Tab-separated table of C-alpha atoms in Angstrom:
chain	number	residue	atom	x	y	z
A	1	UNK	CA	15.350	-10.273	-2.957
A	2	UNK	CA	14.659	-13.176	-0.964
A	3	UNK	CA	13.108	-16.232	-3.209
A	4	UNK	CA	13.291	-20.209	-2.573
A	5	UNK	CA	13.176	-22.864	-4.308
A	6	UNK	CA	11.850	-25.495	-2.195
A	7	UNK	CA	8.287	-23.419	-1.062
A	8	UNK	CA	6.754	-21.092	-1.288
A	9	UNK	CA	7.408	-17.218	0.911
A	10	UNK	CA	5.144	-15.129	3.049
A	11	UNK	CA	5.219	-11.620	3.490
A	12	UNK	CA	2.175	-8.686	3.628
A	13	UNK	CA	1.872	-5.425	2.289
A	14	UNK	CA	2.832	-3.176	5.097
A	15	UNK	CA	0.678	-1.527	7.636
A	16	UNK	CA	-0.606	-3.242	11.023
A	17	UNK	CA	-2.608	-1.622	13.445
A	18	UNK	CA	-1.074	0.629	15.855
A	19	UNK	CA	-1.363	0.222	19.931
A	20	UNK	CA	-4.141	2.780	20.959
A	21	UNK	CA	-1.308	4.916	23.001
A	22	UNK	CA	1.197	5.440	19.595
A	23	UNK	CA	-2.630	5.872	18.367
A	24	UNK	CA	-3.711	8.489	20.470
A	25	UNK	CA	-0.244	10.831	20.227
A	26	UNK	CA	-0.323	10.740	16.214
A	27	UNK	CA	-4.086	11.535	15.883
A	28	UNK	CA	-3.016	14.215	18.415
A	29	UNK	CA	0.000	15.120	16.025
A	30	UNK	CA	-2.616	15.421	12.889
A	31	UNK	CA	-4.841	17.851	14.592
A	32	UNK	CA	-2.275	20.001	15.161
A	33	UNK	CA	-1.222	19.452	18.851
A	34	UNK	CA	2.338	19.211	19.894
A	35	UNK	CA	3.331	15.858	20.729
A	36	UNK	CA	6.309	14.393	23.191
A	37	UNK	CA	8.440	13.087	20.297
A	38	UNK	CA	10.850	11.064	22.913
A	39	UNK	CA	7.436	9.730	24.603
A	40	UNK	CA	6.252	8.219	20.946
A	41	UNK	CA	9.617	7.228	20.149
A	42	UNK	CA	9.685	4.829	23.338
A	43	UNK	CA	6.263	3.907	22.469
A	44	UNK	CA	7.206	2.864	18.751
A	45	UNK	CA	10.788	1.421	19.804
A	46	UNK	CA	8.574	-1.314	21.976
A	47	UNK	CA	5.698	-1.591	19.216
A	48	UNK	CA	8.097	-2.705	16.381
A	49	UNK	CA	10.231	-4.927	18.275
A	50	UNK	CA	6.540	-6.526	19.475
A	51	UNK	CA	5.211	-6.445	15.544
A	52	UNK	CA	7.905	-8.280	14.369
A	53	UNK	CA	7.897	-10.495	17.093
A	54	UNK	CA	4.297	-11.719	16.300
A	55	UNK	CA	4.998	-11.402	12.639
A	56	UNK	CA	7.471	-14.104	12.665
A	57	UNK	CA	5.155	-16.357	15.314
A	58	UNK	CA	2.824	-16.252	12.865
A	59	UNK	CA	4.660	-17.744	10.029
A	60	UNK	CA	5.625	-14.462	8.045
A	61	UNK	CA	9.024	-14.906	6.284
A	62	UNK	CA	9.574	-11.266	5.204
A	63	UNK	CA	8.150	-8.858	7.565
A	64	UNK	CA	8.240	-5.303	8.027
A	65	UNK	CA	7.715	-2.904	11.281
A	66	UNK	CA	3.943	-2.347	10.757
A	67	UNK	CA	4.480	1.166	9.757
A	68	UNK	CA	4.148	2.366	13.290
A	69	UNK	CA	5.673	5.580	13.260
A	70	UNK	CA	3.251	6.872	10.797
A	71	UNK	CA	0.211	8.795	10.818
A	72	UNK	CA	-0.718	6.661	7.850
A	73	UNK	CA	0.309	5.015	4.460
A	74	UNK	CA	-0.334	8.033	3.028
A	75	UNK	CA	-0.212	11.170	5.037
A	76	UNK	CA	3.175	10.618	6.393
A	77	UNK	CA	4.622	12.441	3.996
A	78	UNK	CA	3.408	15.691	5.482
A	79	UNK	CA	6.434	15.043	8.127
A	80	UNK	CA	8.686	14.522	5.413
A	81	UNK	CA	8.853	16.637	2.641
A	82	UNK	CA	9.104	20.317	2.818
A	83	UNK	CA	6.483	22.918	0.936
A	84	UNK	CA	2.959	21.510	2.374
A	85	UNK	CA	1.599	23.456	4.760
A	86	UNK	CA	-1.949	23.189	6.528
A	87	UNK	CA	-4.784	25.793	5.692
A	88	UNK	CA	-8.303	26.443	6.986
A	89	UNK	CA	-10.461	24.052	6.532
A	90	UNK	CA	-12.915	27.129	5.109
A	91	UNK	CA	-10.429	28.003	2.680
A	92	UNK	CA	-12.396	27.449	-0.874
A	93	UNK	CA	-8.756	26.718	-2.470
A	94	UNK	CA	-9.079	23.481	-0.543
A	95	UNK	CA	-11.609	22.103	-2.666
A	96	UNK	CA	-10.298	19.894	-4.520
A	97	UNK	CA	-8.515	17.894	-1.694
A	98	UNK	CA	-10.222	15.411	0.288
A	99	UNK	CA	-8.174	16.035	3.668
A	100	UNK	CA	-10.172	17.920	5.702
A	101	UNK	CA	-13.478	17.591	4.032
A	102	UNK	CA	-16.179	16.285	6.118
A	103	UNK	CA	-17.502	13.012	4.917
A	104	UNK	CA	-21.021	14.071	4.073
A	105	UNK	CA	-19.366	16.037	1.335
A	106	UNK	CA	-16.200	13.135	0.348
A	107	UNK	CA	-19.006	10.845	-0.339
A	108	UNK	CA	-19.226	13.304	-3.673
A	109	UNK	CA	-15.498	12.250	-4.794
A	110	UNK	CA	-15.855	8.898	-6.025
A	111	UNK	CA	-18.723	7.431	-8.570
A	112	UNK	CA	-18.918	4.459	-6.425
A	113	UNK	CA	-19.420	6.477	-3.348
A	114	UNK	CA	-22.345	8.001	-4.999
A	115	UNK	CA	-24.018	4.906	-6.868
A	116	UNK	CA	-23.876	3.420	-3.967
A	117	UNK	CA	-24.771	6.610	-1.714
A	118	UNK	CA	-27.400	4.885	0.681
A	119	UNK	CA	-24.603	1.836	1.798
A	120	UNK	CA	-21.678	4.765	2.000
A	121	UNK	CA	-23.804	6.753	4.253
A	122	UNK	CA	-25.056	4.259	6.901
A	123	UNK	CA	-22.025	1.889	7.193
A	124	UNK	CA	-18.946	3.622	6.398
A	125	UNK	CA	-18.649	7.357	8.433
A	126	UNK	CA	-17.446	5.250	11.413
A	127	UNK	CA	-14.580	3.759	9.402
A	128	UNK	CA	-13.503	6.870	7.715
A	129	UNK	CA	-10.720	9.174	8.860
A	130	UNK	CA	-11.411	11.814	11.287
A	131	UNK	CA	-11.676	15.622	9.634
A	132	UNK	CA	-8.302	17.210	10.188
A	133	UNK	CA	-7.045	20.303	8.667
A	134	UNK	CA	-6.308	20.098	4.541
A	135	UNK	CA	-3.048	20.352	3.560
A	136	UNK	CA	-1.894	22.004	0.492
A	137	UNK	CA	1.444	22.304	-1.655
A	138	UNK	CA	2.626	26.202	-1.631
A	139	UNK	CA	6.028	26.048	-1.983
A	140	UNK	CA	9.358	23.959	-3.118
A	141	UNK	CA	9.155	20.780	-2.318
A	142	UNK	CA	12.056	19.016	-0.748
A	143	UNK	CA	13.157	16.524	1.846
A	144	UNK	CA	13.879	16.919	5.032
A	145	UNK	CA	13.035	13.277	6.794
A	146	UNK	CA	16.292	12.258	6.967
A	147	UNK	CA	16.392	11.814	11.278
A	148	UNK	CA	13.101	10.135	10.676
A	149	UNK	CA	13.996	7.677	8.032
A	150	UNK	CA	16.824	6.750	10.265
A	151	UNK	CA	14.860	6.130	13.427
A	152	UNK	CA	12.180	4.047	11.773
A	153	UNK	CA	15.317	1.737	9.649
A	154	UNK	CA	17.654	1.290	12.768
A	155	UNK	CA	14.227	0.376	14.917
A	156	UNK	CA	13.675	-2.109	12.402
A	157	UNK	CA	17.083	-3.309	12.043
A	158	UNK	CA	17.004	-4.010	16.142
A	159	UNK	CA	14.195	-6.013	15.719
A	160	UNK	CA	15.320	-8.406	12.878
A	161	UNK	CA	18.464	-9.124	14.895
A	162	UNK	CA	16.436	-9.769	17.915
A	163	UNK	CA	13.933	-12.504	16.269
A	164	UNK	CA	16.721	-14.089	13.505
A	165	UNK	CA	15.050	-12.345	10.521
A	166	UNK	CA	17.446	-12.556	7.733
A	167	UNK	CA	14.989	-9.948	5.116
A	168	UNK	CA	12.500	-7.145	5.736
A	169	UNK	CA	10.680	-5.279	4.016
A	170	UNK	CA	9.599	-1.124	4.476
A	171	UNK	CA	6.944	0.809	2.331
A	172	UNK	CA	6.825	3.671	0.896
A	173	UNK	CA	4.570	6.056	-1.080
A	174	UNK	CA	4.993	6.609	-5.237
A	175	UNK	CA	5.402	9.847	-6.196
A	176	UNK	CA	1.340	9.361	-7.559
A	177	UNK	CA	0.085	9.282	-4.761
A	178	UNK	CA	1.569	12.093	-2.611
A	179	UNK	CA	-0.826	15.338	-2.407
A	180	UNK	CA	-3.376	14.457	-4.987
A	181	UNK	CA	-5.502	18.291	-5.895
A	182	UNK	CA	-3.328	19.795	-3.168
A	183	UNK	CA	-0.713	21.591	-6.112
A	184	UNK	CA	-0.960	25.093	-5.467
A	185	UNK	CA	2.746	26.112	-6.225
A	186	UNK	CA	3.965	24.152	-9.184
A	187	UNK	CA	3.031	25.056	-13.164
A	188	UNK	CA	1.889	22.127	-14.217
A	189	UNK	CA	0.633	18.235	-12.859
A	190	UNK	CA	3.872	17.249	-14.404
A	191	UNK	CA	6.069	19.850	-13.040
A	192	UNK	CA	4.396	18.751	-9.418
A	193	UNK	CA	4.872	14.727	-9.974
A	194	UNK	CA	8.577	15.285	-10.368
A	195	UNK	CA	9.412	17.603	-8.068
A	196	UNK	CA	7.424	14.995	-5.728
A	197	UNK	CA	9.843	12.313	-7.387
A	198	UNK	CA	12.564	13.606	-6.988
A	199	UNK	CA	12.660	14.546	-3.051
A	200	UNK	CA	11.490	11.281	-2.237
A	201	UNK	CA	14.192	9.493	-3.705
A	202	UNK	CA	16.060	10.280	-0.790
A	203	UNK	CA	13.882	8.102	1.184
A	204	UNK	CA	13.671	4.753	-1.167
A	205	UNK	CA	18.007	5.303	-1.427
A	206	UNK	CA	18.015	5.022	2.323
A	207	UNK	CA	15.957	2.310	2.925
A	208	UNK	CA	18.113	0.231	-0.029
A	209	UNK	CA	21.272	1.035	1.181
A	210	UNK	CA	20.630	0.087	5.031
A	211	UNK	CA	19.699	-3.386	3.352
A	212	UNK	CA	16.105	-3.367	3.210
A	213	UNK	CA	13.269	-4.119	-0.047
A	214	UNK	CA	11.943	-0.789	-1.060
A	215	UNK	CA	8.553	-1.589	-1.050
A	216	UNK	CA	6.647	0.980	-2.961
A	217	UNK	CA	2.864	1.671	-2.394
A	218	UNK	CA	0.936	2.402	-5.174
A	219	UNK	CA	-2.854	2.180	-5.000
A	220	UNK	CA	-3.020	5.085	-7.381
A	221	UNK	CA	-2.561	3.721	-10.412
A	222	UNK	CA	-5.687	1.270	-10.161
A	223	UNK	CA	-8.505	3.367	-7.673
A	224	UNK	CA	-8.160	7.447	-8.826
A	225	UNK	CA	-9.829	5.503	-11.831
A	226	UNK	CA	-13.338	5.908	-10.201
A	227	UNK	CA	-12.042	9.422	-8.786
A	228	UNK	CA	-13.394	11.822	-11.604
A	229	UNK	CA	-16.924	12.770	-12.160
A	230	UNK	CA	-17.866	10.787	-14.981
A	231	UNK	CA	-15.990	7.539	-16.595
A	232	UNK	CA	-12.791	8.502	-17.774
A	233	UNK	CA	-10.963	7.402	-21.428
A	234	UNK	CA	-8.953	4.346	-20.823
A	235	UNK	CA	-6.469	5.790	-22.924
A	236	UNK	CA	-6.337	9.080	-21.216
A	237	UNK	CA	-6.425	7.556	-17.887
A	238	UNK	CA	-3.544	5.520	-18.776
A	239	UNK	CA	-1.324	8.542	-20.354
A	240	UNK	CA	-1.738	10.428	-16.488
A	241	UNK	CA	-1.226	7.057	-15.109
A	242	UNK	CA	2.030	6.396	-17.278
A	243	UNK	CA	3.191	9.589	-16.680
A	244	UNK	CA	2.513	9.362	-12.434
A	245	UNK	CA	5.296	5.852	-13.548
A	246	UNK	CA	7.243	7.615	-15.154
A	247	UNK	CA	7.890	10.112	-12.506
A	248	UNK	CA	8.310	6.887	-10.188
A	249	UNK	CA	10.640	5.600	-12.371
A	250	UNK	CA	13.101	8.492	-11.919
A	251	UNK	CA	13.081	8.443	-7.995
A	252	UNK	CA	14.035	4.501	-8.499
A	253	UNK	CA	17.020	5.176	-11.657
A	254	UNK	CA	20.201	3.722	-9.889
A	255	UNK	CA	18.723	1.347	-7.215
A	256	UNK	CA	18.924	-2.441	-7.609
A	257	UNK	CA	15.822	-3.452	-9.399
A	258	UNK	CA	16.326	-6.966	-7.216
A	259	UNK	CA	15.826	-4.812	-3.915
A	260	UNK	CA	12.361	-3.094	-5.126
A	261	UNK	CA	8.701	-4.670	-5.307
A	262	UNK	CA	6.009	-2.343	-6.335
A	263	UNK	CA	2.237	-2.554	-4.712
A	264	UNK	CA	-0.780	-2.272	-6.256
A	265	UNK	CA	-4.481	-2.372	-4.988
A	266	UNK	CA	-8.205	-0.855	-5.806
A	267	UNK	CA	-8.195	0.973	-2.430
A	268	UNK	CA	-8.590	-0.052	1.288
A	269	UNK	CA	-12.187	1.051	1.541
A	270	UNK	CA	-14.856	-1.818	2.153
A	271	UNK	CA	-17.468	-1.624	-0.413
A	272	UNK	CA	-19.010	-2.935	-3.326
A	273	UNK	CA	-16.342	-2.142	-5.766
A	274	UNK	CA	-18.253	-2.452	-9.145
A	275	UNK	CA	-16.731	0.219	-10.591
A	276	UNK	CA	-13.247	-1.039	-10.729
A	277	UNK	CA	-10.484	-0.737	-13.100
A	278	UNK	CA	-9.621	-4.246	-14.202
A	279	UNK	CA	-6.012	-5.334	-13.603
A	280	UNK	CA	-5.694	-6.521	-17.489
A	281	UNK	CA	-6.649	-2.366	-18.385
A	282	UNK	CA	-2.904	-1.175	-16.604
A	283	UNK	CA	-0.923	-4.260	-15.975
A	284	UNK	CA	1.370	-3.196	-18.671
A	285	UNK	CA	2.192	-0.112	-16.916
A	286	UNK	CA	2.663	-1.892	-13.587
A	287	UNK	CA	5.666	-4.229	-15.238
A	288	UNK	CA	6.818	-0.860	-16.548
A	289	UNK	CA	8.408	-0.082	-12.816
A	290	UNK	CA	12.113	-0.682	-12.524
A	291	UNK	CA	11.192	-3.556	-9.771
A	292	UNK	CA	11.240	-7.076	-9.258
A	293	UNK	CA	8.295	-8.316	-7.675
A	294	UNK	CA	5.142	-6.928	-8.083
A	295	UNK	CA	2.581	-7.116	-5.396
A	296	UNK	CA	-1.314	-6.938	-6.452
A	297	UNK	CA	-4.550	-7.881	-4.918
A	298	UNK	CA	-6.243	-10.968	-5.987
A	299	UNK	CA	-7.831	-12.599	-2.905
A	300	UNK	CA	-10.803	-10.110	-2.787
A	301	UNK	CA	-13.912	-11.153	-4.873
A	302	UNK	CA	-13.719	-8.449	-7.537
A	303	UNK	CA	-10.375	-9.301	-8.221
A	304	UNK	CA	-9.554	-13.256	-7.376
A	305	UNK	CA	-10.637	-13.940	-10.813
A	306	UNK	CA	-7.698	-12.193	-12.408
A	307	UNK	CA	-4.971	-15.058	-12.003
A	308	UNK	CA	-6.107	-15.416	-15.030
A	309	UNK	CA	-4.760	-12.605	-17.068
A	310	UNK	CA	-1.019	-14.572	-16.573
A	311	UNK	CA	-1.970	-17.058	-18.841
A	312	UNK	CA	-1.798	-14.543	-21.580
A	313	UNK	CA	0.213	-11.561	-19.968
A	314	UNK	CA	4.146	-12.885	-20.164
A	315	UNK	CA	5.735	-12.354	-16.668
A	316	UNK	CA	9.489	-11.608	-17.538
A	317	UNK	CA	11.528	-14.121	-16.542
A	318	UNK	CA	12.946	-12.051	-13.730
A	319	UNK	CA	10.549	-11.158	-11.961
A	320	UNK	CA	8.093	-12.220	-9.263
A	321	UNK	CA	4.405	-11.915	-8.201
A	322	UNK	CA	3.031	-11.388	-5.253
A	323	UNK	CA	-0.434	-12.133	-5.172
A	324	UNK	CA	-2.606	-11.218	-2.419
A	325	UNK	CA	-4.314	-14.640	-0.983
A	326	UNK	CA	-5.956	-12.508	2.282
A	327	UNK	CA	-8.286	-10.037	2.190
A	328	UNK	CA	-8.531	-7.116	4.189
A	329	UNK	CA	-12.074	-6.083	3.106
A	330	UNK	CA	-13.491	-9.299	5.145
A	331	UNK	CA	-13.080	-10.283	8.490
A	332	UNK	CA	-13.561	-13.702	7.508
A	333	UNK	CA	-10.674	-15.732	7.979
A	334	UNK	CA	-9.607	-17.244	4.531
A	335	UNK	CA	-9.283	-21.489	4.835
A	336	UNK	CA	-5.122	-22.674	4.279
A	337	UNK	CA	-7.056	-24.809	1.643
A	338	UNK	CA	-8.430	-21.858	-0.272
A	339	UNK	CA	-5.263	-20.039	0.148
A	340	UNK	CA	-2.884	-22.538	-0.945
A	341	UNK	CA	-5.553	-23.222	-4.333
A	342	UNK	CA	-5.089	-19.270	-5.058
A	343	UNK	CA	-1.287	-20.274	-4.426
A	344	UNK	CA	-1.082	-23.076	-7.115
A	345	UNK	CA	-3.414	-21.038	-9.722
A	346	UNK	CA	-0.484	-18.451	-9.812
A	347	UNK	CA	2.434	-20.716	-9.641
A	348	UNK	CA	0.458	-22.647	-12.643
A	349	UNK	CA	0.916	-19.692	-14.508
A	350	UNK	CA	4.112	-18.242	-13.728
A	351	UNK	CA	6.208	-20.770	-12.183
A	352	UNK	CA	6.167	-22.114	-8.516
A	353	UNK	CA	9.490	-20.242	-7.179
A	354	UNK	CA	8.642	-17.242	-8.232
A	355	UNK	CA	5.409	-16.747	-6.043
A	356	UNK	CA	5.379	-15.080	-2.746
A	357	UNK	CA	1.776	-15.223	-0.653
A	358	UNK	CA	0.803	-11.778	0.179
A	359	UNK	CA	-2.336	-9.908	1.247
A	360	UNK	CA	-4.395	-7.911	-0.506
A	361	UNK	CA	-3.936	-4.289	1.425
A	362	UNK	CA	-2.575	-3.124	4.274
A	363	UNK	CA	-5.052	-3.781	7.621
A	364	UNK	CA	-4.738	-0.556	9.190
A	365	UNK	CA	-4.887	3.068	7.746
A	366	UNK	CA	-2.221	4.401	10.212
A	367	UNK	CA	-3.573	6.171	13.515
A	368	UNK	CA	-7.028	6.911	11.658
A	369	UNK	CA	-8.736	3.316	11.706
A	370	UNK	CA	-8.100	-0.554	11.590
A	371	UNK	CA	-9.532	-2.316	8.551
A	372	UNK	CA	-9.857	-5.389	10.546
A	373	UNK	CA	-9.362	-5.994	14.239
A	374	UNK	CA	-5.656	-7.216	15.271
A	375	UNK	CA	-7.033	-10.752	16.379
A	376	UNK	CA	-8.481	-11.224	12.302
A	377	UNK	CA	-5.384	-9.926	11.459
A	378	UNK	CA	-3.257	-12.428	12.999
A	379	UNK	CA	-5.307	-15.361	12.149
A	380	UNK	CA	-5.123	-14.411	8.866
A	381	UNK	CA	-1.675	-14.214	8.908
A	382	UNK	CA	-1.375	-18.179	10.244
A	383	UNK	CA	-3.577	-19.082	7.829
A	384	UNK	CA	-1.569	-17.579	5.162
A	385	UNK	CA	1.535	-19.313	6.189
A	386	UNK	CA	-0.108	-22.740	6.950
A	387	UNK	CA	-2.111	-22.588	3.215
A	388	UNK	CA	1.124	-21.693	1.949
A	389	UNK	CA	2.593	-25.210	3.397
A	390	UNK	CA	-0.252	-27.088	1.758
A	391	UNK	CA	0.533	-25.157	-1.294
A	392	UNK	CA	4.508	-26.059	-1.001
A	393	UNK	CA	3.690	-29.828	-0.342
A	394	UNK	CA	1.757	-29.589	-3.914
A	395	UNK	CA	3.890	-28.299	-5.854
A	396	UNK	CA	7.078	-29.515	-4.753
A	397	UNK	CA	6.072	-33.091	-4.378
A	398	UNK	CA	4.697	-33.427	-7.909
């Protein structure tokens, strides 16, 4: 994995928002309607080669291709493993799964979504993703991505070679987080995680051996905290949660640890978030994953204050962080000055060269919605790389 030893590295987490045409054909794709694949390839082709274009004008060292081809973070999946299929939205077996429930009823899912009921209701419907039919698990579940996986690696590939980027980076979903209450086929939670696990192994192999960091998103283990109906054990929340790792774990046995950084947020949703896990409650798991770098949020209020936990939690020696130092709950674009302080906190910690500036989240949830309009985005970005300058010129001239 790319380091340095003379400043300090920018990178994000992963998704950027989509142009409103690759936009329009993948919300079309969701709902079921068929879709020109050559058409959206030719519109993806020229979005990634633009993505990482800007990406590198705006000072980020380690970029990735903006996850265009996907219908999200998340939900991409659907195209890629075999035994989910899509059911009535009226079926009562759906329950449990929040695709496809309308949001007057999701609202019920989370405790902070109900204490704070009156804010969810009249801010956030606009921001949340369109109904489209649930999808459940019925059947073995496989892979069968391959051609896809391809297209999106050799896209990005082109588009390193045509800006001079020497390191990129591609997400991709833990086993956690794929089809949470969809299980209709498998015995047992267990049984499910691993099947899960073990198809998508095909697609973190492929991304390491065409050269790239497996980056691997994870915003399960810290927000299905405040997904049950009352408070949950911290110990029993942390045996599902070590198990969902463990399962993880197994889809990454034989890849280069040095080639892996793991991701780790509180969810992209903008809200209060009182009801968050804090970091110190799981961070134990997180350095549990066979990776290198670990990516977490720290630049949004809830969670800035948790630099601190590294002056008692031992970073092994090799490994990295990287700390989110943009948020992309706020459309206010972070100072370089605060961003290279957040900078220097961490590398006061755990060492100056083994810090990477990163963001907190991704700023787009696929072709659903954009966390933050492209223009905040990109600002953000510059700012990132400019505080991370000031914070360079610190540390390295002391």
């Amino acid at each position: 994995m790319k380091t340095s030893t003379d400043r300090i590295l920018t990178t994000h987490v992963g998704s950027i928002p989509r142009p409103e045409n690759i936009r329009e054909l993948l919300r079309a794709r969701l709902a079921g309607q068929a879709v020109e694949q050559a058409t959206l390839d030719r519109l993806v082709d020229a979005a990634v080669a633009d993505t990482v274009r800007q990406q590198v004008a705006a000072g980020i060292d380690i970029p990735c291709d903006g996850e265009m081809s996907k219908t999200s973070f998340l939900s991409y999946t659907d195209e890629r493993l075999t035994g989910f299929t899509q059911v009535d939205p009226a079926d009562a077996s759906a329950a449990n799964s929040n695709v496809g429930i309308p949001w007057s009823r999701r609202i019920d899912s989370r405790r902070e979504w109900r204490n704070f009921r009156d804010y969810y209701l009249e801010y956030l419907p606009a921001a949340m993703p369109p109904v489209v039919p649930p999808v459940l698990c019925t059947g073995p579940i496989e892979y069968k991505g391959e051609s896809i996986i391809k297209a999106d690696l050799d896209r990005l590939k082109a588009a390193m070679d045509a800006n001079g980027v020497e390191e990129a980076f591609v997400p991709a979903i833990a086993p956690g987080m794929v089809g949470r209450g969809q299980n209709r086929y498998y015995a047992t939670e267990e049984e499910y995680r691993f099947a899960i696990a073990a198809a998508i192994k095909t697609e973190y192999k492929a991304i390491v051996d065409a050269g790239f960091i497996l980056q691997i998103d994870d915003p399960g283990l810290g927000e299905t905290w405040d997904m049950t109906d009352t408070t949950p054990d911290v110990a029993d929340y942390r045996r599902l949660q070590a198990m969902n790792l463990e399962a993880l774990n197994t889809a990454l046995e034989g890849l280069p640890e040095d080639r892996i950084r793991y991701h780790l947020c509180w969810g992209s949703w903008q809200g209060p978030h009182e009801g968050d896990l804090a970091l110190r409650d799981i961070v134990d798991l997180m350095l549990n994953v066979r990776a290198q770098a670990y990516s977490v949020e720290a630049a949004t209020p809830r969670h800035s204050y948790e630099w601190r936990i590294w002056q008692d939690v031992k970073l092994p020696d090799d490994k990295l962080l990287i700390p989110g130092v943009i948020a992309h709950t706020t459309a206010v674009v972070e100072h370089p000055e605060t961003i290279a302080e957040r900078l220097e906190n961490f590398a006061s910690v755990v060492g100056r060269e083994r810090v990477i500036a990163g963001a907190d989240c991704g700023f787009a949830q696929g072709a659903l919605y954009e966390r933050q309009h492209p223009s905040v985005m990109w600002a953000k970005f510059a700012s990132m790389a400019e505080g991370a300058r000031i914070a360079s010129e610190h540390l390295w001239r002391k």
